[in-house]
Coordinates of N, CA and C in Angstrom, one line a residue:
V1 N -1.2 13.5 -12.2 CA 0.0 13.2 -12.9 C 0.9 14.5 -12.9
L2 N 2.1 14.3 -12.5 CA 3.0 15.4 -12.4 C 3.8 15.6 -13.7
A3 N 4.0 16.9 -14.0 CA 4.9 17.2 -15.1 C 6.3 16.7 -14.8
N4 N 7.1 16.5 -15.8 CA 8.5 16.0 -15.6 C 9.3 16.9 -14.7
E5 N 9.1 18.2 -14.9 CA 9.8 19.2 -14.0 C 9.4 19.0 -12.6
N6 N 8.1 18.8 -12.3 CA 7.7 18.6 -10.9 C 8.1 17.2 -10.4
K7 N 8.2 16.2 -11.2 CA 8.7 14.9 -10.8 C 10.2 15.0 -10.4
E8 N 11.0 15.8 -11.1 CA 12.4 16.0 -10.8 C 12.5 16.7 -9.5
E9 N 11.7 17.7 -9.2 CA 11.7 18.4 -8.0 C 11.3 17.5 -6.8
L10 N 10.3 16.7 -7.0 CA 9.8 15.8 -6.0 C 10.9 14.8 -5.7
T11 N 11.6 14.2 -6.7 CA 12.7 13.3 -6.5 C 13.8 13.9 -5.8
R12 N 14.1 15.2 -6.1 CA 15.2 15.9 -5.3 C 14.9 16.0 -3.9
Y13 N 13.6 16.3 -3.5 CA 13.2 16.4 -2.1 C 13.3 15.1 -1.4
I14 N 12.9 14.0 -2.1 CA 12.9 12.7 -1.5 C 14.3 12.3 -1.2
R15 N 15.2 12.6 -2.1 CA 16.7 12.3 -1.9 C 17.2 13.1 -0.7
Q16 N 16.7 14.2 -0.4 CA 17.1 15.0 0.8 C 16.6 14.5 2.1
M17 N 15.6 13.6 2.0 CA 15.1 13.0 3.3 C 16.1 12.3 4.0
E18 N 16.0 12.2 5.3 CA 17.0 11.5 6.1 C 16.6 10.0 6.2
E19 N 17.6 9.2 6.4 CA 17.3 7.8 6.6 C 16.8 7.6 8.1
P20 N 15.9 6.7 8.4 CA 15.3 5.7 7.5 C 14.0 6.2 6.8
D21 N 13.7 7.5 7.1 CA 12.4 8.0 6.5 C 12.4 7.9 5.0
R22 N 13.5 8.2 4.3 CA 13.6 8.0 2.9 C 13.4 6.6 2.4
R23 N 14.0 5.7 3.1 CA 13.9 4.2 2.8 C 12.5 3.8 2.9
I24 N 11.8 4.2 4.0 CA 10.4 3.8 4.2 C 9.5 4.4 3.2
F25 N 9.8 5.6 2.9 CA 9.0 6.3 1.9 C 9.1 5.7 0.5
I26 N 10.3 5.3 0.1 CA 10.5 4.7 -1.2 C 9.9 3.3 -1.2
M27 N 10.1 2.5 -0.1 CA 9.5 1.2 0.0 C 8.0 1.2 -0.2
R28 N 7.3 2.2 0.4 CA 5.9 2.3 0.4 C 5.3 2.9 -0.9
F29 N 5.9 4.0 -1.4 CA 5.3 4.7 -2.5 C 5.9 4.4 -3.8
F30 N 7.1 3.9 -3.9 CA 7.7 3.6 -5.2 C 7.7 2.1 -5.4
I31 N 8.0 1.3 -4.4 CA 8.0 -0.1 -4.6 C 6.7 -0.7 -4.3
G32 N 5.8 -0.1 -3.5 CA 4.5 -0.5 -3.3 C 4.3 -1.6 -2.2
E33 N 5.3 -1.6 -1.3 CA 5.2 -2.6 -0.2 C 4.2 -2.1 0.9
S34 N 3.5 -3.0 1.6 CA 2.6 -2.7 2.6 C 3.3 -2.2 3.8
I35 N 2.6 -1.6 4.7 CA 3.2 -1.1 6.0 C 3.7 -2.3 6.8
N36 N 2.9 -3.4 6.8 CA 3.4 -4.6 7.5 C 4.6 -5.2 6.9
E37 N 4.7 -5.2 5.6 CA 6.0 -5.7 4.9 C 7.2 -4.9 5.3
I38 N 7.0 -3.6 5.3 CA 8.1 -2.7 5.6 C 8.5 -2.9 7.1
A39 N 7.6 -3.0 8.0 CA 7.9 -3.2 9.4 C 8.6 -4.4 9.6
A40 N 8.2 -5.5 8.9 CA 8.9 -6.8 9.1 C 10.3 -6.8 8.5
K41 N 10.5 -6.1 7.4 CA 11.8 -6.1 6.7 C 12.8 -5.2 7.5
L42 N 12.3 -4.2 8.2 CA 13.2 -3.3 8.9 C 13.2 -3.7 10.4
G43 N 12.4 -4.6 10.8 CA 12.4 -5.0 12.2 C 11.9 -4.0 13.2
V44 N 10.9 -3.2 12.7 CA 10.3 -2.2 13.6 C 8.8 -2.5 13.6
S45 N 8.1 -1.8 14.5 CA 6.7 -1.9 14.6 C 5.9 -1.2 13.5
R46 N 4.7 -1.6 13.3 CA 3.9 -0.9 12.3 C 3.7 0.5 12.6
N47 N 3.6 0.8 13.9 CA 3.4 2.2 14.4 C 4.6 3.1 14.0
V48 N 5.8 2.5 14.1 CA 7.0 3.2 13.7 C 7.0 3.6 12.2
V49 N 6.6 2.6 11.4 CA 6.5 2.9 10.0 C 5.4 3.9 9.7
D50 N 4.2 3.8 10.3 CA 3.2 4.8 10.1 C 3.7 6.2 10.5
T51 N 4.3 6.3 11.6 CA 4.8 7.6 12.1 C 5.8 8.2 11.2
R52 N 6.8 7.4 10.7 CA 7.8 7.9 9.8 C 7.2 8.3 8.4
L53 N 6.2 7.6 8.0 CA 5.5 7.9 6.7 C 4.8 9.3 6.9
F54 N 4.1 9.4 8.0 CA 3.3 10.6 8.3 C 4.3 11.8 8.3
R55 N 5.4 11.7 9.1 CA 6.3 12.8 9.2 C 7.0 13.1 7.9
G56 N 7.3 12.0 7.2 CA 8.0 12.2 5.9 C 7.1 12.9 4.9
K57 N 5.8 12.5 4.8 CA 4.8 13.2 3.9 C 4.6 14.7 4.4
K58 N 4.6 14.9 5.7 CA 4.4 16.3 6.2 C 5.6 17.1 5.7
R59 N 6.8 16.7 5.9 CA 8.0 17.4 5.6 C 8.1 17.7 4.0
L60 N 7.7 16.6 3.3 CA 7.7 16.8 1.8 C 6.7 17.8 1.4
R61 N 5.5 17.7 2.0 CA 4.5 18.7 1.6 C 4.9 20.1 2.0
E62 N 5.6 20.3 3.1 CA 6.0 21.6 3.5 C 7.0 22.1 2.5
K63 N 8.0 21.3 2.0 CA 9.0 21.7 1.1 C 8.3 22.1 -0.3
L64 N 7.3 21.2 -0.7 CA 6.7 21.5 -2.0 C 5.8 22.8 -1.9
N65 N 5.2 23.0 -0.7 CA 4.4 24.2 -0.6 C 5.3 25.4 -0.6
A66 N 6.5 25.4 0.0 CA 7.4 26.5 0.0 C 7.9 26.7 -1.4
A67 N 8.2 25.7 -2.1 CA 8.6 25.8 -3.5 C 7.5 26.4 -4.4
Q68 N 6.3 26.0 -4.1 CA 5.1 26.5 -4.9 C 5.0 28.0 -4.6
K69 N 5.1 28.4 -3.3 CA 5.0 29.8 -3.0 C 6.1 30.6 -3.7
E70 N 7.3 30.1 -3.7 CA 8.4 30.8 -4.3 C 8.2 30.9 -5.8
E71 N 7.7 29.8 -6.4 CA 7.5 29.8 -7.8 C 6.4 30.8 -8.2
R72 N 5.4 30.9 -7.4 CA 4.3 31.9 -7.7 C 4.9 33.3 -7.7
N73 N 5.8 33.5 -6.7 CA 6.4 34.8 -6.6 C 7.3 35.1 -7.9
N74 N 7.8 34.0 -8.5 CA 8.6 34.2 -9.6 C 7.8 34.0 -10.9
G75 N 6.5 33.9 -10.8 CA 5.7 33.7 -12.0 C 5.6 32.3 -12.6
R76 N 6.0 31.3 -11.8 CA 5.9 29.9 -12.2 C 5.1 29.2 -11.2
Y77 N 4.3 28.3 -11.6 CA 3.4 27.6 -10.6 C 3.7 26.1 -10.7
I78 N 3.8 25.5 -9.5 CA 4.0 24.0 -9.3 C 2.7 23.5 -8.6
Q79 N 2.1 22.5 -9.2 CA 1.0 21.8 -8.6 C 1.5 20.9 -7.5
V80 N 1.0 21.2 -6.2 CA 1.4 20.4 -5.1 C 0.4 19.3 -4.9
L81 N 0.9 18.1 -4.4 CA 0.2 16.9 -4.1 C -1.1 17.2 -3.4

């Protein structure tokens, strides 16, 4: 469970994602749709959805890790996923 401050930061990073990565990420992790459902709704293959989720998670993790490193340097710590 993330603290409110961390949720806000996570939300900010998600909003910075480019489309359609952001849309796919929200459909999967916030709405709870399956990869097959997302693929069907967007008219793309399952592989496209998998790839975009993988890349989106990787970019998000990189941003959170960078923020965590910066916060450690500033004496504040953020728990990364």
